[in-house]
CSV table of C-alpha atoms and ligand atoms in Angstrom, one decimal:
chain,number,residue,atom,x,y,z
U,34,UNK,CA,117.2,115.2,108.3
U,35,UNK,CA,117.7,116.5,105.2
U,36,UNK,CA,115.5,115.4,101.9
U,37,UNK,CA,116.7,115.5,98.2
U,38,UNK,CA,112.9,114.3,96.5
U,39,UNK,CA,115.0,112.6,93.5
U,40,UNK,CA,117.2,110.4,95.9
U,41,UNK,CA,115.3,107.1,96.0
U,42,UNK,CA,116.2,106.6,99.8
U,43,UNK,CA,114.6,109.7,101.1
U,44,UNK,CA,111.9,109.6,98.2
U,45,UNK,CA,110.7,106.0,100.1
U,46,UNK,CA,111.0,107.3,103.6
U,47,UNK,CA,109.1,110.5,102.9
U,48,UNK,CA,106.7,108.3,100.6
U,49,UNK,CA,106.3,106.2,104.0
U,50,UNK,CA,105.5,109.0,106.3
U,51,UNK,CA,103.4,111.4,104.1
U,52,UNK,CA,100.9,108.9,101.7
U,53,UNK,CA,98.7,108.5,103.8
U,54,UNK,CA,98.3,112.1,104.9
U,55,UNK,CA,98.2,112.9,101.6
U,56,UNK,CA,95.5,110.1,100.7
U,57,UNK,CA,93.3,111.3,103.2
U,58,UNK,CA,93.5,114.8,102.1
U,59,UNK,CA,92.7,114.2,98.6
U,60,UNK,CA,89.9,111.4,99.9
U,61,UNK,CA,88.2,114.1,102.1
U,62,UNK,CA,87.9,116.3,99.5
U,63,UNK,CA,87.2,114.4,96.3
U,64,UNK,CA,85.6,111.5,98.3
U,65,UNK,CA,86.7,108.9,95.3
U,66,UNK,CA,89.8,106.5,95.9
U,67,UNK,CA,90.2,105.8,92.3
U,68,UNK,CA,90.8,109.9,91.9
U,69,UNK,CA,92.7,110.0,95.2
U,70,UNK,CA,95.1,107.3,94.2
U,71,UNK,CA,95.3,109.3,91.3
U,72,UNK,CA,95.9,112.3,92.6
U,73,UNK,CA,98.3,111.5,94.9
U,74,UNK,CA,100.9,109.1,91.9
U,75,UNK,CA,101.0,112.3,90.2
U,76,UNK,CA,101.8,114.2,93.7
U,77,UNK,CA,104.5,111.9,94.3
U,78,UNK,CA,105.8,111.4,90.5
U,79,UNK,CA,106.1,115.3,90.7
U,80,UNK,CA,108.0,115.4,93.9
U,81,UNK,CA,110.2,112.8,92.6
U,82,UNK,CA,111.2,114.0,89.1
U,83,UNK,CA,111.6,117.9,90.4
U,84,UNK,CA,114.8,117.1,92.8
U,85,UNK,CA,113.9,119.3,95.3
U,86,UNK,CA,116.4,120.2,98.3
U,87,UNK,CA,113.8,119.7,101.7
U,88,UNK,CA,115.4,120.8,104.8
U,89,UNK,CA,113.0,118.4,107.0
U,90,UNK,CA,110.8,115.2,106.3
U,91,UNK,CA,108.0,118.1,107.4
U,92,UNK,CA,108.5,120.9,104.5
U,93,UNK,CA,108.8,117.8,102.3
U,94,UNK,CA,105.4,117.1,103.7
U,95,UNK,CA,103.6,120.6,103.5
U,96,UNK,CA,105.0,120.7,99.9
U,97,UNK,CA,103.4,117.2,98.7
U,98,UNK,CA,100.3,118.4,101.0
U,99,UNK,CA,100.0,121.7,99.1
U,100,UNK,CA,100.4,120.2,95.6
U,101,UNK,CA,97.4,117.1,96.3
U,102,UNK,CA,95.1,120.2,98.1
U,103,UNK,CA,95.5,121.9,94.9
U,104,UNK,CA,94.6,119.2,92.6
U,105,UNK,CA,92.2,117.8,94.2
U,106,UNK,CA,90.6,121.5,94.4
U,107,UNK,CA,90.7,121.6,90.6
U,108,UNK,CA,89.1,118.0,90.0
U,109,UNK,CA,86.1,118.3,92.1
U,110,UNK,CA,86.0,122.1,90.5
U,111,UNK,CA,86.5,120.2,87.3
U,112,UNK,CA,83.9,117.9,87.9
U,113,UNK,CA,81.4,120.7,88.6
U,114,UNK,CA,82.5,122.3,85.4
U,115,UNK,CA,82.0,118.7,83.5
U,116,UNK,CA,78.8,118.0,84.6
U,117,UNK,CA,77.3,120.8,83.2
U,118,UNK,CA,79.1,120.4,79.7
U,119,UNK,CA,77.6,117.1,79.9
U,120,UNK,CA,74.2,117.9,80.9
U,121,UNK,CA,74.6,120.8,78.2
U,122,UNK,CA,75.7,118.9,75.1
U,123,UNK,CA,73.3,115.5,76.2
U,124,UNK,CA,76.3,113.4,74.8
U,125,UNK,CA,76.4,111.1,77.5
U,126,UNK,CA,74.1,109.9,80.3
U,127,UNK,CA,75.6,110.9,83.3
U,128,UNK,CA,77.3,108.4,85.4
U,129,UNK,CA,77.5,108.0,88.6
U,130,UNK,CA,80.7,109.9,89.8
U,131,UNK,CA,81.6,107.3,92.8
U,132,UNK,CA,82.0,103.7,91.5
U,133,UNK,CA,84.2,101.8,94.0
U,134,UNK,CA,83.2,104.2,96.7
U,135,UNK,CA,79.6,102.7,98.2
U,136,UNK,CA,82.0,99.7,99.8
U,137,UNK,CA,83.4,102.5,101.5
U,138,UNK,CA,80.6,104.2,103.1
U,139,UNK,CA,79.6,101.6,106.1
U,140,UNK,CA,77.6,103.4,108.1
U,141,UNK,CA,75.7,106.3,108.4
U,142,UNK,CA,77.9,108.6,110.4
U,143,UNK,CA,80.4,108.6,107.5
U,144,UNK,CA,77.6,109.4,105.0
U,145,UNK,CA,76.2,112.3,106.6
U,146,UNK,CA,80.0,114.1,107.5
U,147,UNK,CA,81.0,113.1,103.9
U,148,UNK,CA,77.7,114.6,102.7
U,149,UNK,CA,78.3,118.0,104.9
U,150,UNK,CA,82.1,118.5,103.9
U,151,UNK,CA,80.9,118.1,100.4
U,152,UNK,CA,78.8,121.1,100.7
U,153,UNK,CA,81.2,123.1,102.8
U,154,UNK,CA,82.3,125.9,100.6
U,155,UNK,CA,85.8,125.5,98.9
U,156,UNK,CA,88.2,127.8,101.4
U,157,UNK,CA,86.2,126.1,104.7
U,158,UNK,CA,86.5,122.8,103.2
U,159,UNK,CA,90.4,123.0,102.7
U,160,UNK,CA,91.1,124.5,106.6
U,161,UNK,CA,88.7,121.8,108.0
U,162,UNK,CA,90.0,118.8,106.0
U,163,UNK,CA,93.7,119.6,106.8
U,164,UNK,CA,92.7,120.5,110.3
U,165,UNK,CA,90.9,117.4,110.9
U,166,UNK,CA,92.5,114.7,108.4
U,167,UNK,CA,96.0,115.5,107.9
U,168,UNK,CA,96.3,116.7,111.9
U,169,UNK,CA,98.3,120.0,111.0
U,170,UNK,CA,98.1,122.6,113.9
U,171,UNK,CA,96.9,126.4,112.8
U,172,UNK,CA,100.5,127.6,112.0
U,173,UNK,CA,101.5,124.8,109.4
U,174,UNK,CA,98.2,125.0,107.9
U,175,UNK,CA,98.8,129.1,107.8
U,176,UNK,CA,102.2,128.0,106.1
U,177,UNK,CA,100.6,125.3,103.3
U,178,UNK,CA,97.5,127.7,102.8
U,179,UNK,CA,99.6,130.3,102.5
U,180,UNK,CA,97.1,132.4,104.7
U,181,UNK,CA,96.9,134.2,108.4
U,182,UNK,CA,96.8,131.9,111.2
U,183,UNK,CA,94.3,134.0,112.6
U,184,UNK,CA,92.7,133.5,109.3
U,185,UNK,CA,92.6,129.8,109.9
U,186,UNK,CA,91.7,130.1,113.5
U,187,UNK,CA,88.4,131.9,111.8
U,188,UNK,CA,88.0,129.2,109.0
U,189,UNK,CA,88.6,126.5,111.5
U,190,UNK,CA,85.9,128.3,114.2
U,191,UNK,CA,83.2,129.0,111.2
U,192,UNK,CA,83.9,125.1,109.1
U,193,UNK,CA,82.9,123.6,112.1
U,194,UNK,CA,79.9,125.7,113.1
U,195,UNK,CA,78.5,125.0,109.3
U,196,UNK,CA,78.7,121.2,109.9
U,197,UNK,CA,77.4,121.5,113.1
U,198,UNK,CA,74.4,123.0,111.7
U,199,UNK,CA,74.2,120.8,108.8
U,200,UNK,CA,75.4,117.5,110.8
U,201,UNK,CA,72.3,118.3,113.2
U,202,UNK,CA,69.6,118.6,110.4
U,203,UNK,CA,71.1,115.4,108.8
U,204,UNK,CA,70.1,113.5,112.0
U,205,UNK,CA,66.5,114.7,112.2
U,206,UNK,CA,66.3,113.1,108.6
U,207,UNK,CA,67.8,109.8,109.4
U,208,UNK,CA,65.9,109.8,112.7
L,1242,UNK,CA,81.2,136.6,130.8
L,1243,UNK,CA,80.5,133.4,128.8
L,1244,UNK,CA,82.9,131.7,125.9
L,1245,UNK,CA,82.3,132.0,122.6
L,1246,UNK,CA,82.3,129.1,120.3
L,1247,UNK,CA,85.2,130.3,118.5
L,1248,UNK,CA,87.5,130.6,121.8
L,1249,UNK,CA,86.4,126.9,122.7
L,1250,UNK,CA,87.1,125.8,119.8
L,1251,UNK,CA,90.6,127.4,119.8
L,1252,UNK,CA,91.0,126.1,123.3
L,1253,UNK,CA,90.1,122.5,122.0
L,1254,UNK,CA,92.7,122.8,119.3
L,1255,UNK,CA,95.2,123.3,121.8
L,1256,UNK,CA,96.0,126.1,120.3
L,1257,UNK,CA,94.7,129.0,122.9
L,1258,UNK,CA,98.1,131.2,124.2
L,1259,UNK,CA,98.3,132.8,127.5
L,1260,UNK,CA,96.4,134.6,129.7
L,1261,UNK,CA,93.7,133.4,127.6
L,1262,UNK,CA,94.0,129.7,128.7
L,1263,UNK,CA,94.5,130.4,132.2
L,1264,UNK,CA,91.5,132.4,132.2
L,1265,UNK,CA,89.2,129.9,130.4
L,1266,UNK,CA,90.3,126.9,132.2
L,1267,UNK,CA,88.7,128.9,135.6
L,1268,UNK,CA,86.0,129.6,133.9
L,1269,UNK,CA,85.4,126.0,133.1
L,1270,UNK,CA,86.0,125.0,136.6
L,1271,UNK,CA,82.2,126.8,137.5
L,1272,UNK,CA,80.7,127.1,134.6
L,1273,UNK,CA,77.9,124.3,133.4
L,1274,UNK,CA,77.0,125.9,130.2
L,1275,UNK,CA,80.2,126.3,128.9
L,1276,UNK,CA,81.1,122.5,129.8
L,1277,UNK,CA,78.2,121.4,127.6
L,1278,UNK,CA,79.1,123.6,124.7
L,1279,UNK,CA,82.6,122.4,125.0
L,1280,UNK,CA,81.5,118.5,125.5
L,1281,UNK,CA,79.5,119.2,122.2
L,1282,UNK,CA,82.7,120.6,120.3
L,1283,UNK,CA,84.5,118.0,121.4
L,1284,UNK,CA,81.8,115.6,120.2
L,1285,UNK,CA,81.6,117.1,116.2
L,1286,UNK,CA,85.5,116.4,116.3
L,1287,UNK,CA,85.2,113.4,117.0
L,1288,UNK,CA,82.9,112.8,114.6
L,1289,UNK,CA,84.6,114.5,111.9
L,1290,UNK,CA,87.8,112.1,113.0
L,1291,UNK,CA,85.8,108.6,113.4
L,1292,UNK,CA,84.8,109.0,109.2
L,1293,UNK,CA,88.6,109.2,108.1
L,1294,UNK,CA,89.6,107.0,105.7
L,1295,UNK,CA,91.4,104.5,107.9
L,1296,UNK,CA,95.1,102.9,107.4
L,1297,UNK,CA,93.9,99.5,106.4
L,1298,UNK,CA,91.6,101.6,103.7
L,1299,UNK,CA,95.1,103.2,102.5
L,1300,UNK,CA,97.3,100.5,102.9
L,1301,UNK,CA,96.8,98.8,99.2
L,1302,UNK,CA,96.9,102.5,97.1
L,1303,UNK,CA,99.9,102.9,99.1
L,1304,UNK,CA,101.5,99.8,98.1
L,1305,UNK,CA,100.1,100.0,94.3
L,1306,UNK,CA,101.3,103.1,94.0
L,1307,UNK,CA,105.0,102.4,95.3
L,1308,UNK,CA,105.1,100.2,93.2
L,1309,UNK,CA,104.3,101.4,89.5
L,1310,UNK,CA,106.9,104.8,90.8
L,1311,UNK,CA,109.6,102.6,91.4
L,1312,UNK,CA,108.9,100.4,87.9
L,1313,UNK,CA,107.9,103.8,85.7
L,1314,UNK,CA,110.0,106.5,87.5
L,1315,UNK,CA,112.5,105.5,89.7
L,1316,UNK,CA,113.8,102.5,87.5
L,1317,UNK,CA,113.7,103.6,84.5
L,1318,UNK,CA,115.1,107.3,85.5
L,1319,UNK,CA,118.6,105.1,84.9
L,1320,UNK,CA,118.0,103.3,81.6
L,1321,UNK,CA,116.7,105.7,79.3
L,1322,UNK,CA,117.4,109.5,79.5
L,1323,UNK,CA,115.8,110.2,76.5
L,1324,UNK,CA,112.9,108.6,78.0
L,1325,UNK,CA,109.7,111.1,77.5
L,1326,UNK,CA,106.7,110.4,79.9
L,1327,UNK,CA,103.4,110.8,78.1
L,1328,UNK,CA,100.7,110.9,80.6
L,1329,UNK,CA,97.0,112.1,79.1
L,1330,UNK,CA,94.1,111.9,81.5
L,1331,UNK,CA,91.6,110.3,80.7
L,1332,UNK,CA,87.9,111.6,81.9
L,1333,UNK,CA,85.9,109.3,83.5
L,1334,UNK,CA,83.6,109.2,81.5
L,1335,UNK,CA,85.1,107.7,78.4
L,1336,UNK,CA,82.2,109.1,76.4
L,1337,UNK,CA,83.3,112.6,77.4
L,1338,UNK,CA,86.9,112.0,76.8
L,1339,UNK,CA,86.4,110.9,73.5
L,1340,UNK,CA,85.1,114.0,72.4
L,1341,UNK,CA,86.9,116.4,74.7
L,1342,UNK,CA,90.1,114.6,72.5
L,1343,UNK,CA,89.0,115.3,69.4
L,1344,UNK,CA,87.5,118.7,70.2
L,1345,UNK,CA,91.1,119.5,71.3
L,1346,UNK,CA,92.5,117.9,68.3
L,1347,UNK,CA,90.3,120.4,66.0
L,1348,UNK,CA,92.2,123.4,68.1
L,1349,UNK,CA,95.6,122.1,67.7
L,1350,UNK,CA,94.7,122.1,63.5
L,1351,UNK,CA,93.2,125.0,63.7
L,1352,UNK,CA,96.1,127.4,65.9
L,1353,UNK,CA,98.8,125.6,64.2
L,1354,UNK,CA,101.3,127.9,63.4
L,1355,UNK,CA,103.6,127.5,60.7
L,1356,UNK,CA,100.4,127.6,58.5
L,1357,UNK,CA,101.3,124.2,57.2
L,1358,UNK,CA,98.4,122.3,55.0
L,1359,UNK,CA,96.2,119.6,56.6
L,1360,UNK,CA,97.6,117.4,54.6
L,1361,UNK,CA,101.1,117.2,55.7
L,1362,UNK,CA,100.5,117.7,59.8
L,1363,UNK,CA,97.8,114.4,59.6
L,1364,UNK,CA,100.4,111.7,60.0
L,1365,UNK,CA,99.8,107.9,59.1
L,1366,UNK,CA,99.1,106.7,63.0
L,1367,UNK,CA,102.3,104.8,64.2
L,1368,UNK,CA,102.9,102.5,66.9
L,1369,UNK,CA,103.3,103.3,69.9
L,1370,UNK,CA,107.5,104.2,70.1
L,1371,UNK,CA,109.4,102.0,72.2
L,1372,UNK,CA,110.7,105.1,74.5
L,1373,UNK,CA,107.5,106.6,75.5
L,1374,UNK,CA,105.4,105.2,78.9
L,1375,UNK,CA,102.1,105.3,78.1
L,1376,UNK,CA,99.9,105.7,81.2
L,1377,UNK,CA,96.1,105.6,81.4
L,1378,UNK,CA,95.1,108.0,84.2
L,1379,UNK,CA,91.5,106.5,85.8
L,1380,UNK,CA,90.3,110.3,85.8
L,1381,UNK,CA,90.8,113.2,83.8
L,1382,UNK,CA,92.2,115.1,86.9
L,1383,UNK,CA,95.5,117.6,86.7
L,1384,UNK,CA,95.2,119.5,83.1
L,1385,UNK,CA,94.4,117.6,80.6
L,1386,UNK,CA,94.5,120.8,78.3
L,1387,UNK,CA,97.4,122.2,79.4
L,1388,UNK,CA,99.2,118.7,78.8
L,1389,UNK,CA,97.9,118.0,75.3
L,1390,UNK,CA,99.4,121.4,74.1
L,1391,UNK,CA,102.5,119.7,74.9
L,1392,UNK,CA,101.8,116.8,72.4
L,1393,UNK,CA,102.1,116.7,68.4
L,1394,UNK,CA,98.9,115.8,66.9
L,1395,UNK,CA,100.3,112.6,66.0
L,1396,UNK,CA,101.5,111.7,69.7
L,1397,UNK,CA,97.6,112.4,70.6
L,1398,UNK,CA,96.6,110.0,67.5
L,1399,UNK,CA,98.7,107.7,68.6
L,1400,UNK,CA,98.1,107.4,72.1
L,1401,UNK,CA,94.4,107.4,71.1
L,1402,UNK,CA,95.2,104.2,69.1
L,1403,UNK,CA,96.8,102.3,71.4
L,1404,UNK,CA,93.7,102.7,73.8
L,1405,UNK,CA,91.5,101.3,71.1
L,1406,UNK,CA,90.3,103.8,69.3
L,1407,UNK,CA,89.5,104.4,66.4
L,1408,UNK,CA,90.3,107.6,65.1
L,1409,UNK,CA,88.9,109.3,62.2
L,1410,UNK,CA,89.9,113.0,61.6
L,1411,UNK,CA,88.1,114.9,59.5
L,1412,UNK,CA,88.2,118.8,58.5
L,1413,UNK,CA,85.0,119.3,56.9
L,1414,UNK,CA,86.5,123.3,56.5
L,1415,UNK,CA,89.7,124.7,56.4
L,1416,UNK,CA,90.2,128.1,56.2
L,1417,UNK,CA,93.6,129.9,56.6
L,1418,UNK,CA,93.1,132.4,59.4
L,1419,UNK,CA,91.8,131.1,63.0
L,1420,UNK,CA,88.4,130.3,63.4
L,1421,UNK,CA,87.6,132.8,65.6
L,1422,UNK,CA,84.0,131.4,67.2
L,1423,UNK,CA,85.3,128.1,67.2
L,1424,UNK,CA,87.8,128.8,69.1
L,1425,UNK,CA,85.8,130.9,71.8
L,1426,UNK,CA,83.4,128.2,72.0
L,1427,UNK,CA,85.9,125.8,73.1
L,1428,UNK,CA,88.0,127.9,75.3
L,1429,UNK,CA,84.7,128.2,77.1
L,1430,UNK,CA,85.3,124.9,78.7
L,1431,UNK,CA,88.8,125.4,78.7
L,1432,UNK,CA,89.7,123.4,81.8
L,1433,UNK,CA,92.1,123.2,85.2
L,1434,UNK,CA,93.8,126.5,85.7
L,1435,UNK,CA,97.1,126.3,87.3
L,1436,UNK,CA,96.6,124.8,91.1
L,1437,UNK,CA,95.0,127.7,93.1
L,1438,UNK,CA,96.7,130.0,95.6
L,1439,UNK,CA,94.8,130.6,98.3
L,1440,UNK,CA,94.5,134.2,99.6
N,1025,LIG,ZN1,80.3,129.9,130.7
């Protein structure tokens, strides 16, 4: 089927099929709703005001999934970049980054994999968060990355070895 | 010969081609320790997948945000043409933001480039014009930088207004050529590049 993003029918089917994909993908790596919600509006408002010509409900997909990788990328980068003006120019206390996300965070399990994908470093954490939360094999992540897919076969093998590691130290704290 | 971790894991992903597959499915007909190491792969998946943010977690940002597309985009794409979206993000925190405005405000008087006096490009703050949407963004996320370049000082004074603030815009030094240093000092925050590309 094909998909013009500025027709309102296919914009609210695609809209359908892809937020939550794209939710989780922006949640895993910013792990804040508020941002995420955020992130993915302006995803969406983008898709819709551009008029793009999709040839599949899929490449409409890798293209929304591209765009809310990138921008969540820049906010947490932002964020980084923030906090040190902040803590540099003492013109604010710093506040804590994740209001409206400690209802989220039930148990412990999703602390400690939030806590380790956090620390994964940037290329690792965008493989293993489309691997894992948007369930895209290695050849459409190759395609949204725009990377090998041996390349992602490697970031794939290495993401998980680093959480492995840092999952298992976790556990000897909690325990 | 054992597996390695990174042709389990490919295996696990479903994403091992032939002969390969053939050839590690035997070996994990005899082999113990390869069992285990695949049992424990499996395991960190399965972790990694029990923490995602679940439907029901999703399901209200999907319907708020349906919903204010179809009243601010979709809707209005027929009414107005002339319509002019004027989305600023906003950091969050509003202490920041406050600043990083009027730090960005000093740069826009500063570059300006027809060289016009202060006086004349510091316009009486008006309200808010009946064509433009203005939307509060609950983080400062895309790039805020980029996007105020695209405003008029007085769009920026005005959209600071109509969220309640009070704006007070002071040169305390004009000089007619660019302030060099200033302008280095900012730029050294200088925010969001274009999305990045990975290699
Ligand atoms: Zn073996």
């Amino acid at each position: 089927m094909e998909v013009h993003s500025s027709d309102s029918k296919s914009f609210r089917s695609v809209y359908e099929q892809v937020f939550p994909v794209v939710m989780r993908v922006a949640y895993h790596i910013t792990y804040n709703m508020d941002v995420s919600e955020d992130i993915c509006q302006e995803a969406f408002i983008r898709f819709y005001e551009k008029g793009i010509d999709f040839q599949s409900v899929d490449e409409a997909k890798y293209w929304l999934i591209r765009v809310v990788k990138n921008m969540s990328i820049n906010v947490i980068k932002r964020k980084a970049r923030e906090d040190a003006t902040v803590e540099r120019l003492k013109k604010a206390p710093s506040l804590p980054i994740l209001n409206g996300e400690q209802a989220l965070i039930g148990d412990e399990t999703r602390a400690m994999v939030r806590s380790a994908v956090e620390r994964l470093p940037e290329k690792l954490k965008s493989v293993l968060v489309l691997k894992e939360y948007a369930d895209l094999n290695y050849k459409q992540i190759a395609g949204i990355l725009r990377i090998s897919e041996s390349n992602v076969k490697v970031r794939v093998h290495r993401a998980r070895k680093i959480m492995e590691s840092m999952l298992d130290r976790e556990e000897m704290h909690v325990s | 010969m054992c597996l390695d971790d990174q042709i389990l894991n490919t295996y696990l992903d479903g994403e091992l081609g032939e002969p390969w597959k053939t050839q590690v499915i035997e070996h994990l007909n005899y082999c113990v320790a390869c069992n285990t190491r695949l049992e424990q792969l499996k395991r960190l998946r399965e972790t990694l997948l029990s923490s995602a943010l679940t439907q029901q977690e999703i399901q209200p940002h999907q319907e708020k945000v349906l919903s204010f597309i179809e009243k601010n985009i979709i809707e209005k794409k027929h009414i107005n043409i002339f319509r002019k979206t004027f989305r600023v993000s906003m950091p969050m925190v509003m202490a920041t933001a406050a600043a990083f405005v009027v730090i960005l405000t000093g740069v826009l008087l500063f570059t300006r480039p027809d060289g016009l006096p202060t006086g004349q490009i510091i316009p009486n703050v008006a309200i808010p014009s009946a064509g433009s949407v203005v939307q509060v963004r609950a983080t400062e996320n895309l790039s805020a930088a980029k996007l105020l370049e695209n405003f008029t000082l007085e769009e920026i004074l005005q959209y600071l207004s109509s969220r309640g603030y009070e704006v007070e815009v002071k040169v305390k030094e004009i000089q007619p050529v660019v302030h060099q240093t200033d302008q280095n000092e900012i730029g050294s925050e200088k925010p969001a590049e274009e999305p990045t590309v990975e290699q």
